[in-house]
């Protein structure tokens, strides 16, 4: 095999010394993405920050061989590269040279943050910016806590416990709908600021318990849950649990982790119902309704809620949103199929196409519905602000002012959310238009 070329350095400087590329510190070779929707099963690498990188088998074999040969003597890098190439060639069934290993490391693996470059420099941090994802995340509870709390509740995933809890939830829901008037309880709660704050507090507790469910499902499946924290989804505060490790599981384990949050919400509803039977405190019924609305929201497949991840793991494709553009171009503009679509198996292609063609009209309808309500929301916000100012001038209590302020915030959030969504969509459209006008980027001239 030929000796790999030493990477050249611009500006007439001496060429950098050739080193053996290595897996970045903290990266982990996870292995095959089980039950995927791709024609060629991808391999996963976990980066130090927890992100997962999907690699084709050949690149994964290169990264694996580089990691296995990381202790080769540094004085004979060329021979070490040849040994790496020989190991990859044997496993892949295709002849590879040391030069090609350097090329794949520098042009493919290092830009993804998987390996260092052949001159020894570390790759730049890879920033992931999925569309409509959780932002400004702050970790609050460490992995040790999620592992501990997952162990406390893991018995809830035993088949007998699941059957008992789901039966209790069904009985609670049936009893609530047939035996009590929630409308009357809502009217009573609205008139009492303390009841409103209690309902909001119980709703927040239900969201936190929802995240405990995701962490518990990971531990029950045999993988380690990550940190728990909070962030901003669109404009709404939201809790999150890092369950990236669930991708080590098969389809069943991933779906269990996705559904675990709603399952724990159902358990929370059972607890609220039992508390009401003991106390007769009507705001608890409103809290049950509140949690039911949370569960319905989480099961929506249009945004990155649990329903979206259920669809994603069911079909075996990690990010459904990135296929919106290719599918719309093929379906509406009659363009040739994008290479990303060709990577998918037949039935996942059909599934994703149906998902895109369903979700886009629903998203447009949702945004249009909210936009149509903007005048009413602005008027209501203004009226409540004036009333809040009048009540403050008349010496209203701190509790009443706090409740009114929270109601104003809840009315303002949808307006801010629509503004941010429209801004994001508009920015992407402008970028697409600029790229379309400028045409394809010029190809680099071949080396002399």
XYZ file of C-alpha atoms in Angstrom:
448
model
C 0.000 0.000 0.000
C 1.193 3.528 -0.733
C 2.341 5.915 1.956
C -0.399 8.425 2.883
C 0.212 11.962 1.783
C 1.036 14.407 4.551
C -1.699 17.063 4.817
C -0.625 20.324 3.211
C -0.862 23.643 5.012
C -1.893 26.829 3.223
C 0.315 29.907 3.137
C 3.581 28.202 2.209
C 4.127 26.890 5.754
C 5.716 23.505 6.327
C 3.223 20.643 6.130
C 1.773 19.450 9.416
C 3.138 16.219 10.838
C 0.998 13.219 10.015
C -0.586 11.537 13.033
C -2.945 8.639 13.426
C -6.513 10.022 13.719
C -8.136 8.925 16.948
C -11.638 8.744 18.378
C -12.261 11.989 20.284
C -12.056 11.743 24.053
C -15.416 10.751 25.512
C -16.899 9.439 22.266
C -18.371 5.941 22.316
C -19.031 3.457 19.532
C -22.626 2.408 20.239
C -23.179 0.064 17.311
C -26.100 -0.766 15.069
C -29.319 1.244 15.280
C -31.738 -1.626 15.841
C -35.012 -1.949 13.893
C -34.188 1.075 11.753
C -36.153 2.166 8.708
C -33.029 2.422 6.531
C -32.115 0.028 3.750
C -28.579 -0.202 5.132
C -28.662 -0.408 8.973
C -26.774 2.652 10.272
C -24.226 2.550 13.073
C -24.333 4.967 15.987
C -21.542 6.889 17.698
C -22.214 8.823 20.886
C -20.283 12.113 21.072
C -18.958 13.467 24.397
C -21.882 15.924 24.685
C -24.411 13.100 24.312
C -25.324 13.666 20.668
C -25.702 10.609 18.478
C -24.077 10.497 15.046
C -25.427 8.072 12.449
C -22.667 6.563 10.289
C -22.739 4.194 7.321
C -21.095 0.840 8.088
C -17.807 1.628 6.301
C -17.197 4.846 8.249
C -18.077 3.081 11.478
C -15.547 0.367 10.708
C -12.895 3.029 10.060
C -13.653 4.738 13.388
C -13.610 1.376 15.156
C -10.281 0.332 13.593
C -8.693 3.699 14.433
C -9.812 3.265 18.026
C -8.449 -0.295 18.206
C -5.081 0.788 16.781
C -4.808 3.958 18.900
C -1.781 2.578 20.788
C 0.324 2.015 17.661
C 3.815 3.579 17.888
C 3.656 7.232 16.814
C 6.993 7.022 14.968
C 5.536 4.742 12.304
C 2.193 6.359 11.487
C 2.198 5.180 7.862
C 2.437 1.536 8.870
C -0.241 2.042 11.537
C -2.536 3.505 8.882
C -1.836 0.554 6.624
C -2.777 -1.808 9.439
C -5.988 0.151 10.019
C -6.766 -0.042 6.300
C -6.096 -3.786 6.283
C -8.408 -4.330 9.271
C -11.212 -2.322 7.644
C -10.690 -4.079 4.308
C -10.985 -7.484 5.961
C -14.251 -6.612 7.728
C -15.813 -4.589 4.911
C -14.813 -6.905 2.100
C -13.478 -3.967 0.069
C -9.832 -2.964 -0.381
C -8.876 0.243 1.421
C -5.537 2.072 1.551
C -3.927 4.174 4.250
C -4.457 7.302 2.120
C -8.155 6.552 1.949
C -8.294 6.143 5.735
C -6.767 9.616 6.110
C -9.228 11.000 3.571
C -12.260 9.468 5.351
C -11.053 10.704 8.730
C -10.359 14.263 7.549
C -13.334 14.690 5.217
C -16.047 12.591 6.881
C -15.399 11.602 10.493
C -13.631 14.666 11.907
C -16.202 17.191 10.571
C -18.870 15.141 12.388
C -16.881 15.369 15.625
C -16.111 11.634 15.731
C -12.304 11.608 15.262
C -9.399 14.012 15.303
C -7.817 15.209 12.055
C -4.721 13.556 10.615
C -2.590 16.520 11.699
C -3.551 15.910 15.334
C -5.983 18.811 15.715
C -9.264 18.238 17.498
C -12.525 18.757 15.597
C -14.689 21.778 16.255
C -17.708 21.164 18.501
C -20.696 19.980 16.494
C -23.834 21.991 17.114
C -27.167 20.287 16.545
C -30.109 22.550 15.707
C -33.149 20.379 14.903
C -36.241 22.217 13.754
C -38.804 22.935 16.501
C -36.583 21.480 19.216
C -36.231 22.337 22.909
C -33.896 25.301 23.429
C -32.033 27.005 26.262
C -31.889 23.755 28.190
C -30.529 23.790 31.722
C -29.676 20.534 33.496
C -31.086 20.567 37.029
C -30.771 16.986 38.297
C -27.712 14.808 37.529
C -27.627 11.313 36.062
C -27.126 9.851 39.528
C -30.533 11.200 40.573
C -32.354 9.914 37.497
C -30.742 6.503 37.982
C -31.834 6.477 41.641
C -35.404 7.646 41.043
C -35.711 5.250 38.102
C -34.878 2.417 40.476
C -37.562 3.556 42.931
C -40.348 3.315 40.347
C -39.089 0.584 38.012
C -41.545 -1.910 39.544
C -44.337 0.056 37.824
C -43.225 -1.468 34.494
C -43.806 -5.034 35.566
C -46.696 -6.474 33.538
C -48.971 -6.937 36.567
C -48.365 -3.362 37.759
C -49.066 -1.971 34.272
C -52.342 -3.899 34.053
C -53.469 -2.722 37.512
C -52.537 0.928 36.890
C -54.184 1.109 33.466
C -57.348 -0.508 34.839
C -57.381 1.992 37.722
C -56.906 4.863 35.251
C -59.797 3.644 33.088
C -62.053 3.375 36.158
C -61.014 6.877 37.329
C -61.721 8.406 33.933
C -65.086 6.652 33.607
C -66.128 7.669 37.105
C -65.066 11.278 36.513
C -66.998 11.584 33.236
C -70.199 9.883 34.439
C -70.484 10.847 38.097
C -69.304 14.435 38.470
C -69.698 17.784 36.794
C -66.260 19.148 36.040
C -67.836 22.404 34.808
C -69.078 23.181 38.304
C -65.675 22.414 39.788
C -64.023 24.720 37.238
C -66.410 27.570 38.128
C -65.666 27.129 41.826
C -61.906 27.003 41.263
C -61.828 30.118 39.073
C -63.387 32.171 41.840
C -60.601 31.251 44.269
C -57.039 32.429 43.469
C -55.570 29.873 45.859
C -57.319 27.056 43.965
C -55.872 28.319 40.667
C -52.347 28.313 42.083
C -52.885 24.824 43.510
C -54.052 23.507 40.125
C -51.054 25.050 38.389
C -48.761 23.534 41.014
C -50.307 20.087 40.551
C -49.931 20.478 36.779
C -46.229 21.223 37.201
C -45.863 18.224 39.524
C -47.550 16.045 36.904
C -45.065 17.256 34.259
C -42.156 16.424 36.579
C -43.601 12.955 37.261
C -43.981 12.540 33.499
C -40.211 12.957 33.125
C -39.589 10.496 35.946
C -41.519 7.996 33.820
C -39.100 8.410 30.908
C -36.098 7.972 33.216
C -37.645 4.905 34.861
C -38.365 3.263 31.498
C -34.708 3.679 30.523
C -33.473 2.040 33.702
C -36.048 -0.749 33.380
C -34.795 -1.373 29.831
C -31.209 -1.664 31.035
C -29.794 1.677 29.821
C -28.772 4.691 31.853
C -31.040 7.777 31.759
C -29.345 11.147 31.443
C -29.866 14.403 33.258
C -33.236 15.987 33.977
C -33.775 19.691 33.524
C -35.900 22.408 32.019
C -35.869 24.534 28.894
C -38.054 26.492 26.521
C -40.105 24.740 23.852
C -41.156 27.424 21.371
C -42.005 29.845 24.219
C -43.448 27.519 26.835
C -41.341 26.361 29.801
C -40.885 22.590 29.649
C -39.186 19.797 31.561
C -37.000 17.258 29.795
C -35.112 14.037 30.477
C -32.155 12.959 28.372
C -33.075 9.460 27.151
C -30.525 9.325 24.331
C -29.319 5.981 25.657
C -32.685 4.444 24.739
C -31.343 4.158 21.168
C -29.302 1.215 22.422
C -32.607 -0.633 22.796
C -34.752 -2.269 20.156
C -38.014 -0.833 18.901
C -40.010 -2.176 21.864
C -37.679 -0.641 24.435
C -37.666 2.734 22.685
C -41.471 2.782 22.456
C -41.705 1.921 26.156
C -39.475 4.907 26.937
C -41.630 7.158 24.719
C -44.933 6.045 26.277
C -43.641 6.036 29.850
C -44.316 9.728 30.428
C -48.005 9.487 29.542
C -48.234 6.245 31.569
C -46.928 8.090 34.641
C -49.437 10.899 33.965
C -52.162 8.238 34.115
C -50.815 7.088 37.484
C -50.868 10.716 38.633
C -54.550 10.925 37.632
C -55.289 7.851 39.745
C -53.568 9.524 42.699
C -55.584 12.739 42.260
C -58.830 10.751 42.046
C -58.038 8.897 45.278
C -57.178 12.207 46.953
C -60.539 13.650 45.872
C -62.404 10.604 47.220
C -60.717 11.170 50.558
C -61.166 14.958 50.766
C -63.986 15.982 48.406
C -61.835 18.999 47.410
C -63.241 20.006 44.002
C -60.133 21.731 42.577
C -58.597 18.242 42.439
C -61.138 17.394 39.716
C -59.945 20.413 37.732
C -56.371 19.189 38.213
C -57.424 15.802 36.778
C -58.799 17.599 33.708
C -55.586 19.617 33.462
C -53.464 16.442 33.469
C -55.738 14.878 30.842
C -55.091 17.869 28.594
C -51.354 17.432 29.177
C -51.611 13.798 28.092
C -53.548 14.704 24.940
C -50.952 17.341 24.087
C -48.086 14.904 24.599
C -49.645 12.405 22.193
C -49.870 14.932 19.346
C -47.519 13.902 16.507
C -47.232 17.376 14.975
C -44.591 18.892 17.272
C -41.727 17.291 19.198
C -43.927 15.845 21.916
C -44.057 12.177 22.909
C -46.423 11.381 20.035
C -43.792 12.549 17.555
C -41.133 10.304 19.099
C -43.570 7.391 19.139
C -44.019 7.833 15.375
C -40.266 8.209 14.911
C -39.354 5.065 16.849
C -42.211 3.083 15.352
C -40.832 3.651 11.852
C -37.172 3.579 12.931
C -36.147 7.049 11.696
C -34.640 9.426 14.307
C -35.615 12.800 12.782
C -38.816 12.935 10.745
C -38.782 16.697 10.258
C -35.699 16.638 8.025
C -37.710 14.721 5.410
C -40.333 17.460 5.028
C -38.344 19.281 2.330
C -37.462 16.215 0.230
C -41.014 14.860 0.358
C -42.638 18.173 -0.525
C -40.207 18.674 -3.408
C -40.974 15.207 -4.747
C -44.743 15.352 -4.135
C -45.599 18.954 -4.989
C -42.795 19.993 -7.339
C -42.422 16.577 -8.992
C -38.665 16.652 -8.495
C -36.604 13.431 -8.536
C -36.427 11.602 -5.221
C -33.818 12.996 -2.844
C -30.955 10.682 -1.838
C -32.203 10.860 1.748
C -35.476 9.260 0.678
C -33.688 6.579 -1.309
C -31.915 5.514 1.897
C -35.235 4.489 3.450
C -36.952 1.149 3.154
C -40.183 1.036 1.197
C -42.733 1.065 3.999
C -40.907 3.752 6.070
C -40.908 5.923 2.921
C -44.675 5.528 2.653
C -45.120 6.143 6.395
C -42.983 9.301 6.428
C -44.690 10.623 3.295
C -48.117 10.177 4.876
C -46.854 11.776 8.104
C -45.487 14.825 6.275
C -48.583 15.271 4.112
C -50.740 15.060 7.251
C -48.625 17.103 9.629
C -47.974 20.086 7.359
C -51.700 20.926 6.854
C -52.322 20.393 10.575
C -49.458 22.726 11.511
C -50.691 25.330 9.044
C -54.216 24.983 10.466
C -52.982 25.289 14.065
C -50.896 28.355 13.328
C -53.741 29.881 11.269
C -56.215 29.239 14.089
C -53.958 30.949 16.609
C -53.305 33.862 14.231
C -57.056 34.299 13.777
C -57.397 34.609 17.551
C -54.638 37.208 17.908
C -56.990 40.251 17.953
C -59.138 38.663 20.668
C -56.065 37.631 22.682
C -54.558 41.122 22.447
C -57.844 42.687 23.539
C -58.179 40.260 26.440
C -54.572 40.824 27.512
C -55.075 44.580 27.461
C -58.316 44.314 29.432
C -56.709 42.089 32.076
C -53.704 44.395 32.359
C -55.976 47.357 32.954
C -57.969 45.395 35.512
C -54.764 44.267 37.228
C -53.562 47.872 37.432
C -56.932 48.982 38.823
C -56.932 46.198 41.417
C -53.382 47.073 42.432
C -54.391 50.725 42.855
C -57.334 49.647 45.027
C -55.125 47.540 47.296
C -55.773 44.015 45.997
C -54.005 41.203 47.810
C -50.685 39.785 46.631
C -52.248 36.384 45.936
C -54.916 37.867 43.680
C -52.356 39.975 41.815
C -50.110 36.941 41.339
C -52.971 34.875 39.925
C -54.002 37.627 37.513
C -50.406 38.080 36.412
C -50.081 34.365 35.640
C -53.270 34.507 33.571
C -51.851 37.398 31.554
C -48.621 35.490 30.936
C -50.578 32.447 29.757
C -52.417 34.650 27.245
C -49.226 36.311 25.989
C -47.298 33.063 25.439
C -49.330 31.911 22.397
C -48.716 35.271 20.722
C -44.979 35.041 21.307
C -44.995 31.426 20.138
C -46.652 32.275 16.830
C -44.209 35.151 16.290
C -41.218 32.856 16.837
C -42.607 30.109 14.597
C -43.313 32.562 11.785
C -39.852 34.079 12.214
C -38.211 30.637 11.987
C -40.237 29.645 8.930
C -39.574 32.977 7.255
C -35.830 32.742 7.900
C -35.685 29.265 6.371
C -37.670 30.411 3.337
C -35.325 33.355 2.824
C -32.280 31.069 3.036
C -33.858 28.662 0.568
C -34.659 31.519 -1.830
C -31.102 32.881 -1.614
C -29.604 29.447 -2.321
C -32.040 28.958 -5.211
C -31.135 32.338 -6.777
C -27.398 31.896 -6.309
C -27.466 28.397 -7.761
C -25.222 25.499 -6.764
C -21.863 26.295 -5.192
C -18.916 26.134 -7.600
C -16.934 22.912 -7.443
C -13.273 23.222 -6.339
C -10.652 23.017 -9.058
C -8.679 19.757 -9.117
C -5.184 19.851 -7.702
C -2.483 20.658 -10.234
